[in-house]
PDB file of C-alpha atoms in Angstrom:
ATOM      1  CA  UNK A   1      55.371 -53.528  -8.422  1.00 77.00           C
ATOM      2  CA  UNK A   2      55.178 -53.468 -12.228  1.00 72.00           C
ATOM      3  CA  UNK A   3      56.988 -55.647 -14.214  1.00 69.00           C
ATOM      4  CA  UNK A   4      57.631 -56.587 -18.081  1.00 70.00           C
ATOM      5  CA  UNK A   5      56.747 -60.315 -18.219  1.00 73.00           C
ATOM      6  CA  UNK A   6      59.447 -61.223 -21.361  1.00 72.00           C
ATOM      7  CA  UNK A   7      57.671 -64.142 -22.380  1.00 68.00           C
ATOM      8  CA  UNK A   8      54.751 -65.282 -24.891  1.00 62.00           C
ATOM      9  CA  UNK A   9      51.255 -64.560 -24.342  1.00 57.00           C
ATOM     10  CA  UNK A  10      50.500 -67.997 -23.729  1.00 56.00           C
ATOM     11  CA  UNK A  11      47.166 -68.289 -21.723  1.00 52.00           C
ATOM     12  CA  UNK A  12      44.832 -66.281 -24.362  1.00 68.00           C
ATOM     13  CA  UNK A  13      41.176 -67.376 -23.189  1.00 76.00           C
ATOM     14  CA  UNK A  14      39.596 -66.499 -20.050  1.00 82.00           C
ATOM     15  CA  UNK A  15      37.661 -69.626 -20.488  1.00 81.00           C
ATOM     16  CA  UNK A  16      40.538 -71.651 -20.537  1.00 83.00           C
ATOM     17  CA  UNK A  17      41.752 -70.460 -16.792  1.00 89.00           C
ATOM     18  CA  UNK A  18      41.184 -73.158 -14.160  1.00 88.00           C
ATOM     19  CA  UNK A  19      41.048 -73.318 -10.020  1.00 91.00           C
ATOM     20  CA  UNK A  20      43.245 -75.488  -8.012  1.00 90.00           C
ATOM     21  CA  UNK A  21      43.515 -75.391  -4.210  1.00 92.00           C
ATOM     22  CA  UNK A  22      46.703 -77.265  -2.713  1.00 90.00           C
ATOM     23  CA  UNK A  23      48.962 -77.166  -5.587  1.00 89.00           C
ATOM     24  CA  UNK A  24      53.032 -77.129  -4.896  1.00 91.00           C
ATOM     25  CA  UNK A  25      54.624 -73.995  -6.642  1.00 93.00           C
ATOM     26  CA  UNK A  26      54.821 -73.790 -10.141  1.00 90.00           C
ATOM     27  CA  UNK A  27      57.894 -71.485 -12.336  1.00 89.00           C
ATOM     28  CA  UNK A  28      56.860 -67.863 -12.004  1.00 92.00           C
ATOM     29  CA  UNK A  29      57.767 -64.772 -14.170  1.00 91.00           C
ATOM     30  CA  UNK A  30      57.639 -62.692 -11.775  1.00 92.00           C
ATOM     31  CA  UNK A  31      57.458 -63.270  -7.823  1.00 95.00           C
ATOM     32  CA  UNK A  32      56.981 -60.504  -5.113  1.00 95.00           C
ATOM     33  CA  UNK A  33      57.556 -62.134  -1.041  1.00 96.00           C
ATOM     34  CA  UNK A  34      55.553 -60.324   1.724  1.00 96.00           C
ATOM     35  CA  UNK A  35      55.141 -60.384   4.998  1.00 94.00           C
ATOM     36  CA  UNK A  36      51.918 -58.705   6.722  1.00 92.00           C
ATOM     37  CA  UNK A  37      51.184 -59.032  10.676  1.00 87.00           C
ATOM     38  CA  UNK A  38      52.827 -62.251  10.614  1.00 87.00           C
ATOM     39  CA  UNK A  39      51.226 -64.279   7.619  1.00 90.00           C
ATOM     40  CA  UNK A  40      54.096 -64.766   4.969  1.00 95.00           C
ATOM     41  CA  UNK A  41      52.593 -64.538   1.025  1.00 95.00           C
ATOM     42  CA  UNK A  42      54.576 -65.075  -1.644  1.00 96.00           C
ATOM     43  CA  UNK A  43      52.425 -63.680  -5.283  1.00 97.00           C
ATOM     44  CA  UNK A  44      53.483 -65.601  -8.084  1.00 95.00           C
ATOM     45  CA  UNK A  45      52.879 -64.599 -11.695  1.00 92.00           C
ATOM     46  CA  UNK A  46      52.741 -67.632 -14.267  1.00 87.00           C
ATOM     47  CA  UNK A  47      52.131 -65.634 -17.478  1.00 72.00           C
ATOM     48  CA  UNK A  48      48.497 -64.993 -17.614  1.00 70.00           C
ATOM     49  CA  UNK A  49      47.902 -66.829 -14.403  1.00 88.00           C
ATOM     50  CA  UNK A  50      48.626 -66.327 -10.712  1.00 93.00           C
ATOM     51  CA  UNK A  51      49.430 -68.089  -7.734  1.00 95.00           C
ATOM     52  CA  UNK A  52      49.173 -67.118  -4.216  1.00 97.00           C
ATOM     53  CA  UNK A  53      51.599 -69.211  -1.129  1.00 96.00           C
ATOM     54  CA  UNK A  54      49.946 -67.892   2.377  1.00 94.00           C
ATOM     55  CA  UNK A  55      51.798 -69.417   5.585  1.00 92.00           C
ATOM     56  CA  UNK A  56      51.013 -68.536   8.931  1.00 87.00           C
ATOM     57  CA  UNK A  57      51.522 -70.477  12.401  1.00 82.00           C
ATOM     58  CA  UNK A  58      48.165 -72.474  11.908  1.00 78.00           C
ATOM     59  CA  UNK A  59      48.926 -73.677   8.588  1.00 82.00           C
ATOM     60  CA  UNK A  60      50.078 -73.573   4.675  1.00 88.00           C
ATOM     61  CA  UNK A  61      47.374 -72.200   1.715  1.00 91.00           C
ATOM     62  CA  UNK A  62      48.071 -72.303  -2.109  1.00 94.00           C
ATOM     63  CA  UNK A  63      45.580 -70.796  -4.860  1.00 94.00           C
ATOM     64  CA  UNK A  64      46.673 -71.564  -8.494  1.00 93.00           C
ATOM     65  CA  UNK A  65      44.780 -69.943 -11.113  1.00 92.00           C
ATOM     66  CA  UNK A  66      46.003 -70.947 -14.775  1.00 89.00           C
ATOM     67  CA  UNK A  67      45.365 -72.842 -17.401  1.00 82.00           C
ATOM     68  CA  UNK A  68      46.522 -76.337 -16.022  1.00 71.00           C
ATOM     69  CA  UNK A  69      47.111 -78.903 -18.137  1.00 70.00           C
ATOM     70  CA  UNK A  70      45.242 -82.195 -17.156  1.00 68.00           C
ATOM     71  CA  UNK A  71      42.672 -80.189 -15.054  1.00 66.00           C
ATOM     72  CA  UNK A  72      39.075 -81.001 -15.087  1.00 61.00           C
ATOM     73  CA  UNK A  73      38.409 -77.677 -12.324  1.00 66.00           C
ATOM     74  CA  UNK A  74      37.168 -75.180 -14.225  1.00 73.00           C
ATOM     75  CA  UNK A  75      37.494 -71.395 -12.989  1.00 87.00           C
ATOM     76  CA  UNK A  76      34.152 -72.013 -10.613  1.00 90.00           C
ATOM     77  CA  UNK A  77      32.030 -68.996  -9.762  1.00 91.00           C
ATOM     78  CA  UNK A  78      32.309 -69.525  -6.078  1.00 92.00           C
ATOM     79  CA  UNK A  79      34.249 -72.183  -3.250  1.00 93.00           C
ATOM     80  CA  UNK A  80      34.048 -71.940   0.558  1.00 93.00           C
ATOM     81  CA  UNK A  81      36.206 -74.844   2.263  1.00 92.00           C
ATOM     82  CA  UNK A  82      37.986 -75.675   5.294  1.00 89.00           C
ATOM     83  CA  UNK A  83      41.708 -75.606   4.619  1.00 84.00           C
ATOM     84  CA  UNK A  84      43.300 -77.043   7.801  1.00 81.00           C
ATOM     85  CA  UNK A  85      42.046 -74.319  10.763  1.00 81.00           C
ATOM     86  CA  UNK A  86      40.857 -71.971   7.723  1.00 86.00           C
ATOM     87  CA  UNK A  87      37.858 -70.998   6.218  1.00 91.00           C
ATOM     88  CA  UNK A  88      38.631 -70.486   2.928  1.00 93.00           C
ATOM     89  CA  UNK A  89      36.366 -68.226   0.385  1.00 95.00           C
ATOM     90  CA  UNK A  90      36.978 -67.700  -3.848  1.00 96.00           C
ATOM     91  CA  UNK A  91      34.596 -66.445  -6.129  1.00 96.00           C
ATOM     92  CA  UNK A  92      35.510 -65.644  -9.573  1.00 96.00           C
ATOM     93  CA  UNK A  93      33.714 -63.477 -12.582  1.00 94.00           C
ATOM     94  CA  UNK A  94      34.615 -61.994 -16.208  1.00 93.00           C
ATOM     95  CA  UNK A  95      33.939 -58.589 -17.185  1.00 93.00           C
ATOM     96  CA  UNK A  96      33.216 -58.592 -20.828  1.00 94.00           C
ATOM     97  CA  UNK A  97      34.450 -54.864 -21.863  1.00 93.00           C
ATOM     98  CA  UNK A  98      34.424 -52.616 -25.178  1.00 93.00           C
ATOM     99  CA  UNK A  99      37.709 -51.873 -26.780  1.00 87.00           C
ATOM    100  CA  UNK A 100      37.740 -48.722 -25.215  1.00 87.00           C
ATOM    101  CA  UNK A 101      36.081 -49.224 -21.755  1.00 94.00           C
ATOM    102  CA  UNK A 102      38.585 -52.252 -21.586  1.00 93.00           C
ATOM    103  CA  UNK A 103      42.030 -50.042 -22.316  1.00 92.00           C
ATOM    104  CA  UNK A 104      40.678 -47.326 -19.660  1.00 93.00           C
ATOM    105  CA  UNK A 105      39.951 -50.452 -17.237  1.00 94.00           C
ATOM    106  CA  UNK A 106      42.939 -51.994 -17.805  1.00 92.00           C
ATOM    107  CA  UNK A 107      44.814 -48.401 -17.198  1.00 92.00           C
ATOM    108  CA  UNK A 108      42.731 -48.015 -14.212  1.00 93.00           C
ATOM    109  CA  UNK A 109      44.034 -51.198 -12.751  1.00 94.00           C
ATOM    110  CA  UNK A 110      47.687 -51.097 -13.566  1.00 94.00           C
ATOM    111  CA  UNK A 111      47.780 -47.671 -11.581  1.00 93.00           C
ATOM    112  CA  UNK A 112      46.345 -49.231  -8.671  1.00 93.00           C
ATOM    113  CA  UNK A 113      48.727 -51.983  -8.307  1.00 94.00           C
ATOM    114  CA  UNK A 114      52.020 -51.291  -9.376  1.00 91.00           C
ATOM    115  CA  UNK A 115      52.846 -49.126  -7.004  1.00 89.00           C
ATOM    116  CA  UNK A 116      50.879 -50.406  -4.000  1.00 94.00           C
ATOM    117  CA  UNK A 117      53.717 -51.908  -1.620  1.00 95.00           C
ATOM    118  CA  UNK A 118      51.662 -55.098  -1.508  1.00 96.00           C
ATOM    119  CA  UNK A 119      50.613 -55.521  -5.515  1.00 95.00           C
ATOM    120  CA  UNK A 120      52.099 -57.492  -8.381  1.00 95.00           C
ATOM    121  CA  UNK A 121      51.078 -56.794 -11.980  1.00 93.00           C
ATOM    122  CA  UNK A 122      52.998 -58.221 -14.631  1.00 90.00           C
ATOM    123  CA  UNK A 123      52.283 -56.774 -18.586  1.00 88.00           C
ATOM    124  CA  UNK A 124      53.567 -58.819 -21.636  1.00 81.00           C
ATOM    125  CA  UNK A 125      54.818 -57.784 -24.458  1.00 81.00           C
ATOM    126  CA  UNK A 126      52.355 -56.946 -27.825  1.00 78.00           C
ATOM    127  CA  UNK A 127      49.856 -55.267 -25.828  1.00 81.00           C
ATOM    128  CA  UNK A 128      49.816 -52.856 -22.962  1.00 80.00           C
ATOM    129  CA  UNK A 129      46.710 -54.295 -21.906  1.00 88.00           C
ATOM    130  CA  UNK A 130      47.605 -57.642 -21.936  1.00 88.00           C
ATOM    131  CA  UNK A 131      48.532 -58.281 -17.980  1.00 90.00           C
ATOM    132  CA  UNK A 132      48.152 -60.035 -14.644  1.00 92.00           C
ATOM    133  CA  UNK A 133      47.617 -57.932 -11.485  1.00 94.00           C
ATOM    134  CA  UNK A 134      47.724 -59.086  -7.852  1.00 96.00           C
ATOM    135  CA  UNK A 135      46.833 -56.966  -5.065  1.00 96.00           C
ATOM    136  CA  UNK A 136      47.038 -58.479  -1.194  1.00 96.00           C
ATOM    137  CA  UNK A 137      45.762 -57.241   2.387  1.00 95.00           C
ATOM    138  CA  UNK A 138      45.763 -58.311   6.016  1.00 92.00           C
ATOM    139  CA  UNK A 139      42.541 -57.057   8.032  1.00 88.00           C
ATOM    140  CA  UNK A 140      41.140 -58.076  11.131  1.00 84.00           C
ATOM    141  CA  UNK A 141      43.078 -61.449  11.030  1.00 83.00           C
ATOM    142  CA  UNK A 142      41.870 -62.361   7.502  1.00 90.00           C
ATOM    143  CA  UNK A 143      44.481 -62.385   4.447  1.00 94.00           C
ATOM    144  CA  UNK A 144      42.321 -61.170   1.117  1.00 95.00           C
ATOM    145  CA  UNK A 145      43.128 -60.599  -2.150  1.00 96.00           C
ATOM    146  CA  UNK A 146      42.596 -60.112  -5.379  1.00 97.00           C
ATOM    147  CA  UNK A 147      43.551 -60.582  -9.263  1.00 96.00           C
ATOM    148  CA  UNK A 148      42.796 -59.354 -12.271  1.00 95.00           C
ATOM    149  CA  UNK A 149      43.593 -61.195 -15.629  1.00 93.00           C
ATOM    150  CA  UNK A 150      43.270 -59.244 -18.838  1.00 92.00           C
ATOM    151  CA  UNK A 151      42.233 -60.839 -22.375  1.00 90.00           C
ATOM    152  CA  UNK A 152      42.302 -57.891 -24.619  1.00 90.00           C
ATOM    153  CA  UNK A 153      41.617 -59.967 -27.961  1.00 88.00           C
ATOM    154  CA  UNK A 154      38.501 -61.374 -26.138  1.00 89.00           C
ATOM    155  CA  UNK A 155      37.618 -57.676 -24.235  1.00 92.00           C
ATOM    156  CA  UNK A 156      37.132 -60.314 -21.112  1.00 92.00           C
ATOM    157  CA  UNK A 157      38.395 -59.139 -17.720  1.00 94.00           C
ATOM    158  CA  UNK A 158      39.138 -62.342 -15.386  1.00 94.00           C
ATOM    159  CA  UNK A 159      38.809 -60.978 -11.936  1.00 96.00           C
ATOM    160  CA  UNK A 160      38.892 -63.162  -8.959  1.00 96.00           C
ATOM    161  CA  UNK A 161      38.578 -62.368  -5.245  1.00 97.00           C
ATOM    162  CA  UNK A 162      39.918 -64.463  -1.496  1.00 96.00           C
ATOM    163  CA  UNK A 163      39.635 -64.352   1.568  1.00 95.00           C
ATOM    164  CA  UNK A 164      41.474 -66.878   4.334  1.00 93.00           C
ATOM    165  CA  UNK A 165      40.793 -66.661   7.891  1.00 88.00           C
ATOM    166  CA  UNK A 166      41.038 -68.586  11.034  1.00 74.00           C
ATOM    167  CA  UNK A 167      37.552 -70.942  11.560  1.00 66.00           C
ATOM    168  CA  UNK A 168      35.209 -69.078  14.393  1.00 62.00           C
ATOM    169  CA  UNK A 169      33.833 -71.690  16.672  1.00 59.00           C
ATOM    170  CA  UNK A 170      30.016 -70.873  16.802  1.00 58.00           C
ATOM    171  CA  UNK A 171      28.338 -70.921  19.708  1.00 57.00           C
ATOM    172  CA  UNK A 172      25.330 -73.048  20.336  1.00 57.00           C
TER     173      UNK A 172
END
């Protein structure tokens, strides 16, 4: 799902972006509600930022990633944690593009996700390549996704990957 985000560009740095695990749900632009082999996600777009609500029988998951005000997390490279009976896995990077590799990337992306029955992507208004993009799957009993956040002035590509899953016991 595409969608015109009718707000400000508000979040303009990719270094400004922060992680927070846990958070309660902040005002979206856009929201899109899904339900895949019985985990319920809801993707949240919060301008330039995203936030992902996962809720299955074993448990309740939020990933914010915006620029929070009052955070000291910065967008980290990498987190693995326990989240109730989940392992939980992030890891974060920015593509630093040319004008013109950047507008074909951004193109690129937009295609893929808007009309994927499981992808958000919101665009704002100024710049065509000025978005947010979400795309979700279920596999194997894992819920992954991941999100791209586009800084055209800055020809920085914010792109973030996650994986939650239940916690294997190993064997000793």
């Amino acid at each position: 799902m595409l969608r015109t985000l009718n707000t400000a560009y508000t979040d303009t740095r990719a270094a400004d972006l922060a992680w927070a695990l846990g958070r309660e749900p902040l005002p979206a632009l856009a929201v899109l509600d899904l339900e895949l082999a019985g985990a319920k996600l809801q993707l949240r777009l919060l301008g330039a930022s995203h936030q992902v609500l996962l809720e299955e029988a074993q448990g309740s998951c939020s990933e914010t990633v915006a620029c929070i005000p009052g955070s000291s997390t910065p967008l980290p490279l990498g987190v693995a944690e326990r989240v109730g009976e989940w392992e939980y896995e992030f890891a974060a990077r920015v593509e630093t593009l040319s004008q013109g590799s950047f507008a074909g990337r951004a193109q690129e992306l937009l295609a893929l996700v808007a009309d994927h029955p499981n992808g958000l992507a919101g665009t704002f208004p100024g710049d065509p390549h000025a978005f947010t993009a979400m795309l979700v799957q279920k596999h194997e009993g894992q819920v992954a996704w991941r999100t791209w956040h586009a800084y055209p002035q800055e020809g920085a590509l914010v792109v973030t990957r996650t994986r939650v899953g239940v916690r294997v016991p190993v064997a000793l």
